[in-house]
Short mmCIF file of C-alpha atoms and ligand atoms in Angstrom, two decimals:
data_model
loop_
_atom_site.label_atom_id
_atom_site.label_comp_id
_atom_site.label_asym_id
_atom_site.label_seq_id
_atom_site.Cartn_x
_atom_site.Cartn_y
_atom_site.Cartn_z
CA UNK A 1 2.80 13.22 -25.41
CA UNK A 2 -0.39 13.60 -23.86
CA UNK A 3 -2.77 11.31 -26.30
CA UNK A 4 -0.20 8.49 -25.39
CA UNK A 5 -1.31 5.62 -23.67
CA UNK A 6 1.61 4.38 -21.83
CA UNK A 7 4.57 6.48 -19.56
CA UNK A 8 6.70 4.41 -21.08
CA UNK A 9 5.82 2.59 -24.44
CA UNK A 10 8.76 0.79 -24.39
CA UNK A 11 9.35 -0.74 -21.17
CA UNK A 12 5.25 -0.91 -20.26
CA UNK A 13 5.00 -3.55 -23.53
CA UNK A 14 8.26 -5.56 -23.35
CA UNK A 15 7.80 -9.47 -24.25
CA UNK A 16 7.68 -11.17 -21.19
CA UNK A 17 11.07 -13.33 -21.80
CA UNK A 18 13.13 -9.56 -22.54
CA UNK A 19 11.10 -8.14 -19.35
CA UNK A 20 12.45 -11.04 -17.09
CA UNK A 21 16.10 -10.60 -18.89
CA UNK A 22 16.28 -6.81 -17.91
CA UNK A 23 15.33 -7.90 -14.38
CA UNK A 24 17.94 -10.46 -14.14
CA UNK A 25 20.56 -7.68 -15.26
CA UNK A 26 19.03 -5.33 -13.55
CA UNK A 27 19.02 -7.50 -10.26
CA UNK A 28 22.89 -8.55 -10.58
CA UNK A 29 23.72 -4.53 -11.08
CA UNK A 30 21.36 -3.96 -7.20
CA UNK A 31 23.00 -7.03 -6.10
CA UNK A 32 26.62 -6.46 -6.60
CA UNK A 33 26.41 -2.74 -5.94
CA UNK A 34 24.90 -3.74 -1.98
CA UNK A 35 27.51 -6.51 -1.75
CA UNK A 36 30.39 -4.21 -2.38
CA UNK A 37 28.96 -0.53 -0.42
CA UNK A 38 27.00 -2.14 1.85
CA UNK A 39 28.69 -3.76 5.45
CA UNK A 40 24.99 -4.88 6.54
CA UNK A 41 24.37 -6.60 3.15
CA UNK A 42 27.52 -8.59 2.74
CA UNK A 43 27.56 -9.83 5.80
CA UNK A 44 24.24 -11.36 5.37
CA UNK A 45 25.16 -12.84 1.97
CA UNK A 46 28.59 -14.41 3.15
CA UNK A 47 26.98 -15.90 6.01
CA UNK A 48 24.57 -17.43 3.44
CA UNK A 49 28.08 -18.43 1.14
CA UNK A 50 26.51 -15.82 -1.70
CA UNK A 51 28.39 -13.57 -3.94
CA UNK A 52 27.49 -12.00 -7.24
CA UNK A 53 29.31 -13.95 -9.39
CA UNK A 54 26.56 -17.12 -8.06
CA UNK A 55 23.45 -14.84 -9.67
CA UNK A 56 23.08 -16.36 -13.68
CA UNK A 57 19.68 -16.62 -13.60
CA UNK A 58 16.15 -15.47 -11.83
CA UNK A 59 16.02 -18.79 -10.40
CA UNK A 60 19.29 -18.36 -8.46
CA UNK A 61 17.63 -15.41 -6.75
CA UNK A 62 15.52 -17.32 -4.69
CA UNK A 63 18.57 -18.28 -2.83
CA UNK A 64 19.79 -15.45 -1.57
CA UNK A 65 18.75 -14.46 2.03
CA UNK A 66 15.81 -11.98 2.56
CA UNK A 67 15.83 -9.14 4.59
CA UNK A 68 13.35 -8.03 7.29
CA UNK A 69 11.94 -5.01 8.52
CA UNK A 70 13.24 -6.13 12.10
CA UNK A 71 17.05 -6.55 10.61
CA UNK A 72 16.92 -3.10 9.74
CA UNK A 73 15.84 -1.90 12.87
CA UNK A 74 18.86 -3.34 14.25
CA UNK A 75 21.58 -1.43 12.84
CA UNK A 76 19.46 2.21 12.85
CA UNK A 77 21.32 4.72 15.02
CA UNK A 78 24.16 3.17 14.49
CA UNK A 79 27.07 4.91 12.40
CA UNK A 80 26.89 6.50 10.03
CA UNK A 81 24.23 7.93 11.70
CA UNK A 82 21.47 7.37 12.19
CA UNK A 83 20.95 5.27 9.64
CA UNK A 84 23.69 2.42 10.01
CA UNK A 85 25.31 0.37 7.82
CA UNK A 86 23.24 -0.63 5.02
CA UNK A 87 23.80 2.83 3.70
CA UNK A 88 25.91 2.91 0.77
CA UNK A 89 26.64 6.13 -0.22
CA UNK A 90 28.52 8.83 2.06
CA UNK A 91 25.76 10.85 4.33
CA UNK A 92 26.84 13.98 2.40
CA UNK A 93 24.74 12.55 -0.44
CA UNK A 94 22.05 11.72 1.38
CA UNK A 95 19.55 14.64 0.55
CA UNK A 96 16.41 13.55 1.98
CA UNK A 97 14.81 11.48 5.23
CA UNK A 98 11.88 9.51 6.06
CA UNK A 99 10.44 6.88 8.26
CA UNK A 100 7.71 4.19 8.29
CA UNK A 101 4.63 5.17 10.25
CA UNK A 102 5.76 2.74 12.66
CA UNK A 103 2.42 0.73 13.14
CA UNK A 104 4.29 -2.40 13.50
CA UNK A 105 6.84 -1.33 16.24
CA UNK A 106 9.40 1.08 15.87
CA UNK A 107 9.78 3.22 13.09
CA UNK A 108 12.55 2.42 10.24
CA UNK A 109 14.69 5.57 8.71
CA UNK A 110 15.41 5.64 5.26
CA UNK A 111 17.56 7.69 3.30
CA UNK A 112 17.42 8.52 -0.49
CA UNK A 113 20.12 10.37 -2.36
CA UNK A 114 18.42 13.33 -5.12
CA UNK A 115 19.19 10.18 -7.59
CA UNK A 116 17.01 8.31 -5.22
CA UNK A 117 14.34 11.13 -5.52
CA UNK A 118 14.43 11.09 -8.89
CA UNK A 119 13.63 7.55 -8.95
CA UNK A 120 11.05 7.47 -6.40
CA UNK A 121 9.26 10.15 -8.99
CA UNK A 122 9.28 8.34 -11.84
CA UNK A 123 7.96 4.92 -10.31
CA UNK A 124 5.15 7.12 -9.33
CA UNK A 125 4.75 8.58 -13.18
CA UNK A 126 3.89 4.97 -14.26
CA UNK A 127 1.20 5.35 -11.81
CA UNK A 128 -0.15 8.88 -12.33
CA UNK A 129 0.14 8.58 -16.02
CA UNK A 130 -1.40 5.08 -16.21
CA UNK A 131 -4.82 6.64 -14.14
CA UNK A 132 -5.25 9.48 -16.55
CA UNK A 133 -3.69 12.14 -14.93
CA UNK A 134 -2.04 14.59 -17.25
CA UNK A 135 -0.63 17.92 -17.60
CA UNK A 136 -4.34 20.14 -17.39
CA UNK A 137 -4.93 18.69 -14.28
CA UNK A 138 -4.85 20.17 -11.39
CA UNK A 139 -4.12 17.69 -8.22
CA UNK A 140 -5.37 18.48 -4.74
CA UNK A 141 -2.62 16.71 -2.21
CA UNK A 142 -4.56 16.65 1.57
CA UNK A 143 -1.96 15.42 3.55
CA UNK A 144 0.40 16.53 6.10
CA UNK A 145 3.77 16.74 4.31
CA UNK A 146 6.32 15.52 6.74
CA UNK A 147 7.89 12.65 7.68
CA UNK A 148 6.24 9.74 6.04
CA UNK A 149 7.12 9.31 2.92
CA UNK A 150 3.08 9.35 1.49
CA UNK A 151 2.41 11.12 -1.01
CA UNK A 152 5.40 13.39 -1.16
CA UNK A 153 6.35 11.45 -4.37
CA UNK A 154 3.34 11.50 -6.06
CA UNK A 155 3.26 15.39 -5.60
CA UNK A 156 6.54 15.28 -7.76
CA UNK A 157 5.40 13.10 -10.31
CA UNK A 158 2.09 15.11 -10.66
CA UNK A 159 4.44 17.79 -11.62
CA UNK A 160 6.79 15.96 -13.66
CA UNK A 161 3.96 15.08 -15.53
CA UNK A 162 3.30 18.98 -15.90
CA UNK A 163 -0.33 19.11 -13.55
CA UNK A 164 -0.29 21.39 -11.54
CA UNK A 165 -0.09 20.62 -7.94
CA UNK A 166 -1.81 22.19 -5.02
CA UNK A 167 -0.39 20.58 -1.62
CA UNK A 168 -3.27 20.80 1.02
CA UNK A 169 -1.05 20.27 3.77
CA UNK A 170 -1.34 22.14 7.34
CA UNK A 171 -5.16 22.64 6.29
CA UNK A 172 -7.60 20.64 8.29
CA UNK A 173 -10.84 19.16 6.44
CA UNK A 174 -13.35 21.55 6.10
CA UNK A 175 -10.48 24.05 4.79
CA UNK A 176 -9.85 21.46 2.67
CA UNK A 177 -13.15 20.67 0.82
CA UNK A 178 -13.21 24.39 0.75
CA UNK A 179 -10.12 24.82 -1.14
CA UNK A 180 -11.26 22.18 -3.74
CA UNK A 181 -14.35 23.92 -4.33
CA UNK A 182 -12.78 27.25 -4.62
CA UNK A 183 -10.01 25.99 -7.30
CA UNK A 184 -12.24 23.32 -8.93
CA UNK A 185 -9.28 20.93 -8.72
CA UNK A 186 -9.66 17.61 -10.85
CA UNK A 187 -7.37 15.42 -9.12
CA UNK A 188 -7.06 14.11 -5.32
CA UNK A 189 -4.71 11.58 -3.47
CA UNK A 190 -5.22 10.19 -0.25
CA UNK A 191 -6.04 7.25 1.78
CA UNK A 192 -9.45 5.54 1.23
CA UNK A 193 -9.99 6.14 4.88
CA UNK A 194 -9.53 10.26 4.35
CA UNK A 195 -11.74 10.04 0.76
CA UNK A 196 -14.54 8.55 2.37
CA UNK A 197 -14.34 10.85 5.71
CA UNK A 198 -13.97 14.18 3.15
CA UNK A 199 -16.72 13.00 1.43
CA UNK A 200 -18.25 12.34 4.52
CA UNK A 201 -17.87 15.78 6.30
CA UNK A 202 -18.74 17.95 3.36
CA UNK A 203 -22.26 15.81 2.44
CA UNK A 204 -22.91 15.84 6.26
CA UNK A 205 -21.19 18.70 8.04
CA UNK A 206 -21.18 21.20 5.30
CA UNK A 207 -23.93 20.50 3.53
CA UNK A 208 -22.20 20.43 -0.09
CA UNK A 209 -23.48 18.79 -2.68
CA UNK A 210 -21.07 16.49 -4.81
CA UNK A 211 -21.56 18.03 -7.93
CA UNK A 212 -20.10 20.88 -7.16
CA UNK A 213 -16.96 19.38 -6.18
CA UNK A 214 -15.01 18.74 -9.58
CA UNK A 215 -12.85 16.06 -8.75
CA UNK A 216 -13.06 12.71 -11.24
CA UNK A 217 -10.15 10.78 -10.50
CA UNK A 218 -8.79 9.77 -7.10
CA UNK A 219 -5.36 7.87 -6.41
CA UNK A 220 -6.06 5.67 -3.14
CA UNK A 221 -2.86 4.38 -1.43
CA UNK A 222 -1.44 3.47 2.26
CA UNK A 223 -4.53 1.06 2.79
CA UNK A 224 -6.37 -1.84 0.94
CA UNK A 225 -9.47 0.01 0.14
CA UNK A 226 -9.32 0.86 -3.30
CA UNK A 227 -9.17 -3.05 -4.42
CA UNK A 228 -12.25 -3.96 -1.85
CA UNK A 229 -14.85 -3.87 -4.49
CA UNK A 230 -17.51 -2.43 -2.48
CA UNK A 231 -14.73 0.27 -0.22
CA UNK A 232 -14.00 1.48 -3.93
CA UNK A 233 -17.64 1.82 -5.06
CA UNK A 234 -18.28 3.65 -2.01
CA UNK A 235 -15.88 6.10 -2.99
CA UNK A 236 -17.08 6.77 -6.14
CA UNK A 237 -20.45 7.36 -5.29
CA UNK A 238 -19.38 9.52 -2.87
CA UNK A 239 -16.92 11.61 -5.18
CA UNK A 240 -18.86 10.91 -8.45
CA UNK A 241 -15.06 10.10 -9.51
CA UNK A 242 -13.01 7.07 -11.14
CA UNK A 243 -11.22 5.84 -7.65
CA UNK A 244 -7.66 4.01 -8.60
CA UNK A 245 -5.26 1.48 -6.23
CA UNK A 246 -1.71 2.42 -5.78
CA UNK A 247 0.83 0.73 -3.44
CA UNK A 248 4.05 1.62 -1.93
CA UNK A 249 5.93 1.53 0.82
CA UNK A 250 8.97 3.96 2.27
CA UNK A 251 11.64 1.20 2.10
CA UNK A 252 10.55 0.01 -0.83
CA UNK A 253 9.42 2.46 -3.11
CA UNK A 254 5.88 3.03 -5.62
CA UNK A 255 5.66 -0.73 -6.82
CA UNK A 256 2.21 -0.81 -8.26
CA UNK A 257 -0.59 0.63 -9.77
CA UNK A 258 -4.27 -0.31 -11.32
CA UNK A 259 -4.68 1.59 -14.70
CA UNK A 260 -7.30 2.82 -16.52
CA UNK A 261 -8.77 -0.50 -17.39
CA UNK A 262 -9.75 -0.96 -13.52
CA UNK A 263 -8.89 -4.91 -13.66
CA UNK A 264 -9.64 -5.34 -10.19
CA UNK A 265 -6.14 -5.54 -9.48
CA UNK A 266 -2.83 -3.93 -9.83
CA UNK A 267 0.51 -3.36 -12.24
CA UNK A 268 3.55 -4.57 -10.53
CA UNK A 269 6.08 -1.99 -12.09
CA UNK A 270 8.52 -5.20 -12.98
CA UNK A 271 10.72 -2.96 -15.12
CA UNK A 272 11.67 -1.06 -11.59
CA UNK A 273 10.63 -4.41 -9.06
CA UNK A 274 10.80 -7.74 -9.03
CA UNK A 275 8.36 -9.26 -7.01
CA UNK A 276 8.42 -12.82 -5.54
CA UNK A 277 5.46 -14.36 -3.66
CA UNK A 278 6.20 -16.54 -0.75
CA UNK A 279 3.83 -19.44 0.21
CA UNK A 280 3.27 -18.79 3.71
CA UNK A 281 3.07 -22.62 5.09
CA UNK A 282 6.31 -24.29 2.94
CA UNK A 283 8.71 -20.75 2.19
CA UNK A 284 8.22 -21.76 -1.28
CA UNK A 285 7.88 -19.10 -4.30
CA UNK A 286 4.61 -19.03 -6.17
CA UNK A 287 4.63 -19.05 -9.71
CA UNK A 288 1.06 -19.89 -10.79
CA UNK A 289 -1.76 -17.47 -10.48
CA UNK A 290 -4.60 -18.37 -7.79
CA UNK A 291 -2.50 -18.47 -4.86
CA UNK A 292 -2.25 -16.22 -2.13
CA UNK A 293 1.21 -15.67 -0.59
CA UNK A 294 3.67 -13.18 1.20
CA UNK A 295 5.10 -10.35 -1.85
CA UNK A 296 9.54 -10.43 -1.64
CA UNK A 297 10.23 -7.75 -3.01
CA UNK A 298 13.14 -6.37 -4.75
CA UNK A 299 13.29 -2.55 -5.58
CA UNK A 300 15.99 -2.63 -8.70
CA UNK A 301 17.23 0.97 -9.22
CA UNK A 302 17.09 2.29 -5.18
CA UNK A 303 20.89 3.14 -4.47
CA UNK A 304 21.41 4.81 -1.09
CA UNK A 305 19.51 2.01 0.96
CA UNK A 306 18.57 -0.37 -1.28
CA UNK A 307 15.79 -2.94 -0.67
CA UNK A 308 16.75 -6.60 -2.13
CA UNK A 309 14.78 -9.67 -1.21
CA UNK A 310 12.24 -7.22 1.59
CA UNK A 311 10.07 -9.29 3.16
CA UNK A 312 6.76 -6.53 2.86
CA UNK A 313 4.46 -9.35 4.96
CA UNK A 314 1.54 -7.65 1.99
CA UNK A 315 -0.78 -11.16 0.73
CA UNK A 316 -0.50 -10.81 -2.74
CA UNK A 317 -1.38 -13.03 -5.40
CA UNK A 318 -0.99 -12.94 -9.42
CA UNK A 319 -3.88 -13.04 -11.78
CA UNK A 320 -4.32 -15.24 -14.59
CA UNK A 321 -5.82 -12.89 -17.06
CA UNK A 322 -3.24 -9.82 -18.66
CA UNK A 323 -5.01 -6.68 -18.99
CA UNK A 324 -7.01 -5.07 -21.43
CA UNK A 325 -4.50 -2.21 -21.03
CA UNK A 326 -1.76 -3.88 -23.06
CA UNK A 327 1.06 -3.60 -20.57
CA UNK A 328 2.62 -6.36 -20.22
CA UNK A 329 3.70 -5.74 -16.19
CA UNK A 330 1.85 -8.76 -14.41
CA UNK A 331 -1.10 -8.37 -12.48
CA UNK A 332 -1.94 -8.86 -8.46
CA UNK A 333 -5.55 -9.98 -7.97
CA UNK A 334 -7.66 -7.60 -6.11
CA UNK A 335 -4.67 -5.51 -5.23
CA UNK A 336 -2.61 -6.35 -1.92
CA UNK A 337 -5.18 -8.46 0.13
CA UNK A 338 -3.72 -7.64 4.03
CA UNK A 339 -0.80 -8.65 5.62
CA UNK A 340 0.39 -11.35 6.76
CA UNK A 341 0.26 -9.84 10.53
CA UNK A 342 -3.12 -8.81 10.06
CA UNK A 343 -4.31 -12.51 8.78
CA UNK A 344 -5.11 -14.67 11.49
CA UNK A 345 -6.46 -17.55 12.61
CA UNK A 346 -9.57 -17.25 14.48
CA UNK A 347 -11.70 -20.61 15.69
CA UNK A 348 -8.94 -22.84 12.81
CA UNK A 349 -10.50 -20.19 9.96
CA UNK A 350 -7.90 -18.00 8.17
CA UNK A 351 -9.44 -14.11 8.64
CA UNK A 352 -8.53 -11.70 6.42
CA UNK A 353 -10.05 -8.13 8.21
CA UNK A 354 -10.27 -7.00 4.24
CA UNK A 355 -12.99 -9.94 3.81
CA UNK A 356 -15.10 -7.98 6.59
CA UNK A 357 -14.24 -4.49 5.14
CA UNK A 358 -16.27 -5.57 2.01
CA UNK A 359 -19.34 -7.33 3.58
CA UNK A 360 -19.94 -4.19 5.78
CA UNK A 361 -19.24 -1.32 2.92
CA UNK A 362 -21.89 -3.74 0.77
CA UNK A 363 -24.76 -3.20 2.97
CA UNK A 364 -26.43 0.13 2.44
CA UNK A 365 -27.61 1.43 5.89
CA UNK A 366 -24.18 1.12 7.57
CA UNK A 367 -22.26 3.78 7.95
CA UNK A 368 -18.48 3.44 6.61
CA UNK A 369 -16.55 3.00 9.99
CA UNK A 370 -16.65 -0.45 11.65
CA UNK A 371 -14.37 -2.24 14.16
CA UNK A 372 -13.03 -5.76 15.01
CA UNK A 373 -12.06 -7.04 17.79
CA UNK A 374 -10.52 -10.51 18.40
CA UNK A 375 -10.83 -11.50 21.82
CA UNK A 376 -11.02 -14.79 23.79
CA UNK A 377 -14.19 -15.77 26.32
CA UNK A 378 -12.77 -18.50 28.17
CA UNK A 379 -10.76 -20.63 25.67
CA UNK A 380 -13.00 -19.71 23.05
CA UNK A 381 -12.23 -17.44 20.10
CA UNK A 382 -15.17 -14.22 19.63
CA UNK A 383 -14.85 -11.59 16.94
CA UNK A 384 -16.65 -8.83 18.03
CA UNK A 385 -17.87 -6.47 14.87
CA UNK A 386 -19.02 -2.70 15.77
CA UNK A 387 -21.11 -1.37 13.00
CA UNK A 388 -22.71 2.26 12.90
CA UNK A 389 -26.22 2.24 11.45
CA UNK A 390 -26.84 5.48 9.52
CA UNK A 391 -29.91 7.54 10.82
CA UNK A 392 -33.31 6.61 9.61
CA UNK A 393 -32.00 3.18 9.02
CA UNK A 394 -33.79 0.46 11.38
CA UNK A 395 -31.30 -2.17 12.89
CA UNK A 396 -34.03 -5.04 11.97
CA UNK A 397 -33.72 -4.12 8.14
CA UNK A 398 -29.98 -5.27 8.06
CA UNK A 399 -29.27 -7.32 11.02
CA UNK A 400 -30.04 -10.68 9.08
CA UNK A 401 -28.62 -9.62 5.96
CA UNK A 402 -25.24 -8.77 7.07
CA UNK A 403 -24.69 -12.19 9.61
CA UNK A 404 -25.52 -13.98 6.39
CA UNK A 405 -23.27 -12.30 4.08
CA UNK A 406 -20.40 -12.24 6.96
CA UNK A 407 -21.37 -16.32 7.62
CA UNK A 408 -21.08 -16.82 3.81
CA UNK A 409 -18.05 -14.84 2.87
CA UNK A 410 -15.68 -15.84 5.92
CA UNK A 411 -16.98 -19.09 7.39
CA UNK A 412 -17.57 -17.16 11.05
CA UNK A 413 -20.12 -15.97 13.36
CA UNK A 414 -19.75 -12.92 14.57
CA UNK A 415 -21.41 -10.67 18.15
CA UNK A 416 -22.24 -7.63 16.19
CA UNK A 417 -22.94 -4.37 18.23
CA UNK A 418 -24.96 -1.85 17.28
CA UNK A 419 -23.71 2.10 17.71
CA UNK A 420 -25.15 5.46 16.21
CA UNK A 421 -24.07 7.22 12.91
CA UNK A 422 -21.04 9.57 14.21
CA UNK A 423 -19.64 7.55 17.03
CA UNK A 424 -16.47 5.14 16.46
CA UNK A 425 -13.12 6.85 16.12
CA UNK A 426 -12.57 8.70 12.71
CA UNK A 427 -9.23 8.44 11.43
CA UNK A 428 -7.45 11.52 9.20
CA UNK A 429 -4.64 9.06 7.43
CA UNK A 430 -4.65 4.84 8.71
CA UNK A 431 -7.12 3.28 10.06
CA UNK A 432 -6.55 1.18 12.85
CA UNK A 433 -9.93 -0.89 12.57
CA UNK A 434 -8.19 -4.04 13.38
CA UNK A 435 -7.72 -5.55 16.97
CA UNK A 436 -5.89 -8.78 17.81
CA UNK A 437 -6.15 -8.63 21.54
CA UNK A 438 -5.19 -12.12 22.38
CA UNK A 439 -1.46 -11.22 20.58
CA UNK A 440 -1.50 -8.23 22.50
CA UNK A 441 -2.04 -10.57 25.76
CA UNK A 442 0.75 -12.81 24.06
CA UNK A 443 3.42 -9.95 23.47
CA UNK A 444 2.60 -8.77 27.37
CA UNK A 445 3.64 -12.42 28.43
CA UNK A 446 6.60 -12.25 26.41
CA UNK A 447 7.60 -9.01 27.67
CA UNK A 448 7.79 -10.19 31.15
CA UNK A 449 9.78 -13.25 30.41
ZN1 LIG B 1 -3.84 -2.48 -17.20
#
């Protein structure tokens, strides 16, 4: 079991034509099983004139209404409680909650039967499994098990795959580094914002040296970084470690994952997902590779609450090269590129914060937080970028060379400010690196109307 390449040798190489035909069967089973349990779901789909019996192929799919985060916060609280009626099983099944982090307004509850579990750990085997991880390994989880569904999932599948876990929950960072040393763990998952500020506190606060940390693989999820070339290289330096994408989401469920190959991209899991992209000026669906759009996605085995047609707002698009690996899952290019919140128009130029993430990780002499800020001076649009400049390094020996590479890689100028190693906010799971202050100005507006 262990010298195989693939979680699943079956299912990771199906022909692309049998791959798309288990989806389709897969998709009527998801679609017919809401339709009939769920009140939420059919109500939706016979507004729309929809019923299973319409589904014969993928390309009816596109038909059938999608569902958004905001629709779901809708019926929450209501019975049964508190999750409402998209639930279709009875609550006594229900065996575990979560919620989303709630960055985007307020948080959505999801409950998953111990089938649902069960699931969620093997979608996260393909992932685990496809990175290298196996049964001598011993995984170091630093996060605060609780609500949010994070890593909880992984921690299973580490130990479905037989490593053996070590959860570094209610610990905070130093104790942390410190417990890694002490059990020479191999393994790690965590945000790229918490991998670089570990590595960060034990170089600089602690005083330990890399190599005696024994870590060589990393699983990054819950941000972009691990698919922003120079975010991922940082990492590795930092960790002297092979750093891996993953990502998921709580109503959706562990979707996709880069293997070993490191294509600069990511697996969609499409014998578990199907996953449409959305052009985001016509509503279209993108087939060809090249362009970026909005991922639908539909989770295809999730029972309690199950996620058809989610709109996830993650840019996505698919790659035109398959792997090296041999799977024959598609690829995204570059992993998921933002969301569709996050990517805005500043002065008429599309700005994708991910774009600036890379420029500033490039230039060595920066330290690894930075800040945006979108603001208007007058009518006109500014993006204000706050860089730290690590010590020793002089501001003149980078000022000209990151303007240039910002001008060239996003079409913008930029007021760049200048602060000292150690003093924007550090962050322990998300970053919030991003600010859009002339929406916030918008949504005060439209909360006084
Ligand atoms: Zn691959």
């Amino acid at each position: 079991m262990n010298n195989q390449v693939f979680w699943n040798p079956v299912l990771e190489t199906l022909p692309r034509e049998t791959l798309q035909q288990l989806q389709l069967k897969k998709f009527k089973r998801i679609f017919a099983w809401a339709f009939t349990h769920s009140k939420f779901h059919r109500s939706i789909y016979d507004a729309a004139g929809i019923t299973p019996d319409d589904i014969k192929s993928l390309e009816d799919i596109k038909r059938i209404p999608k569902v958004e985060k905001s629709m779901m916060r809708g019926i929450q609280c209501k019975d049964p409680f508190p999750y409402g009626d998209a639930l279709c099983v009875p609550l006594e099944e229900v065996s575990t909650f979560r919620q989303t982090s709630g960055t985007t307004g307020q948080p959505v509850y999801q409950a998953d039967t111990w089938q649902d579990w069960e699931w969620w750990s093997e979608c996260w085997s393909y992932v685990l499994w496809s990175q290298g991880y196996r049964a001598k390994d011993r995984v170091f989880i630093p996060f605060g098990y609780n609500i949010f569904v994070a890593f909880w999932a992984g921690h299973y599948a580490a130990e479905k795959l037989g490593c053996e876990v070590v959860p570094g929950g209610v610990l905070d960072t130093q104790s942390r580094i410190l417990k890694i040393q002490e059990l020479r763990t191999t393994a790690m998952m965590a945000t790229p914002t918490y991998i670089l500020r570990m590595a960060d506190v034990a170089k600089n606060k602690m005083g330990i040296d890399r190599a005696s940390l024994s870590i060589n693989r990393i699983t990054c999820a819950g941000e972009p970084g691990a698919g922003i070339p120079s975010t991922k290289k940082r990492m590795e330096d930092a960790w002297g470690a092979k750093v891996f994408d993953h990502s998921g989401a709580t109503e959706i469920g562990a979707w996709s994952f880069e293997c070993e190959s490191q294509p600069c991209g990511m697996h969609v899991n499409e014998a578990m997902f199907l996953v449409e992209i959305e052009d985001l000026d016509t509503g279209g669906i993108i087939e060809e590779p090249g362009k970026k759009g909005k991922m639908i996605i539909t989770a295809l085995d999730r029972m309690a609450q199950p996620c058809i047609r989610f709109d996830s707002k993650d840019v996505i698009e698919w790659d035109s090269e398959p792997c090296s690996c041999g799977r024959s899952f598609r690829l995204i290019k570059g992993g998921v590129i933002g969301r569709s919140d996050d990517i805005t128009k500043v002065k008429g130029v599309l700005l994708s914060p991910g774009a600036i993430e890379e420029v500033v990780r490039s230039i060595n002499g920066l330290g690894d937080e930075f800040e945006i800020v979108v603001d208007k001076q007058g009518d006109v649009d500014r993006i204000k970028l706050k860089v730290e400049l690590l010590p020793g390094t002089p501001r003149t020996s980078i000022e000209n060379k990151l303007k240039d590479r910002l001008r060239l890689k996003t079409n913008l100028g930029y007021l760049i400010e200048y602060y000292d190693y150690g003093s924007l906010p550090r962050y322990e799971v998300k970053s919030k690196r991003f600010k859009d202050l002339r929406k916030k100005s918008m949504s005060e507006k439209e909360c006084r109307l």
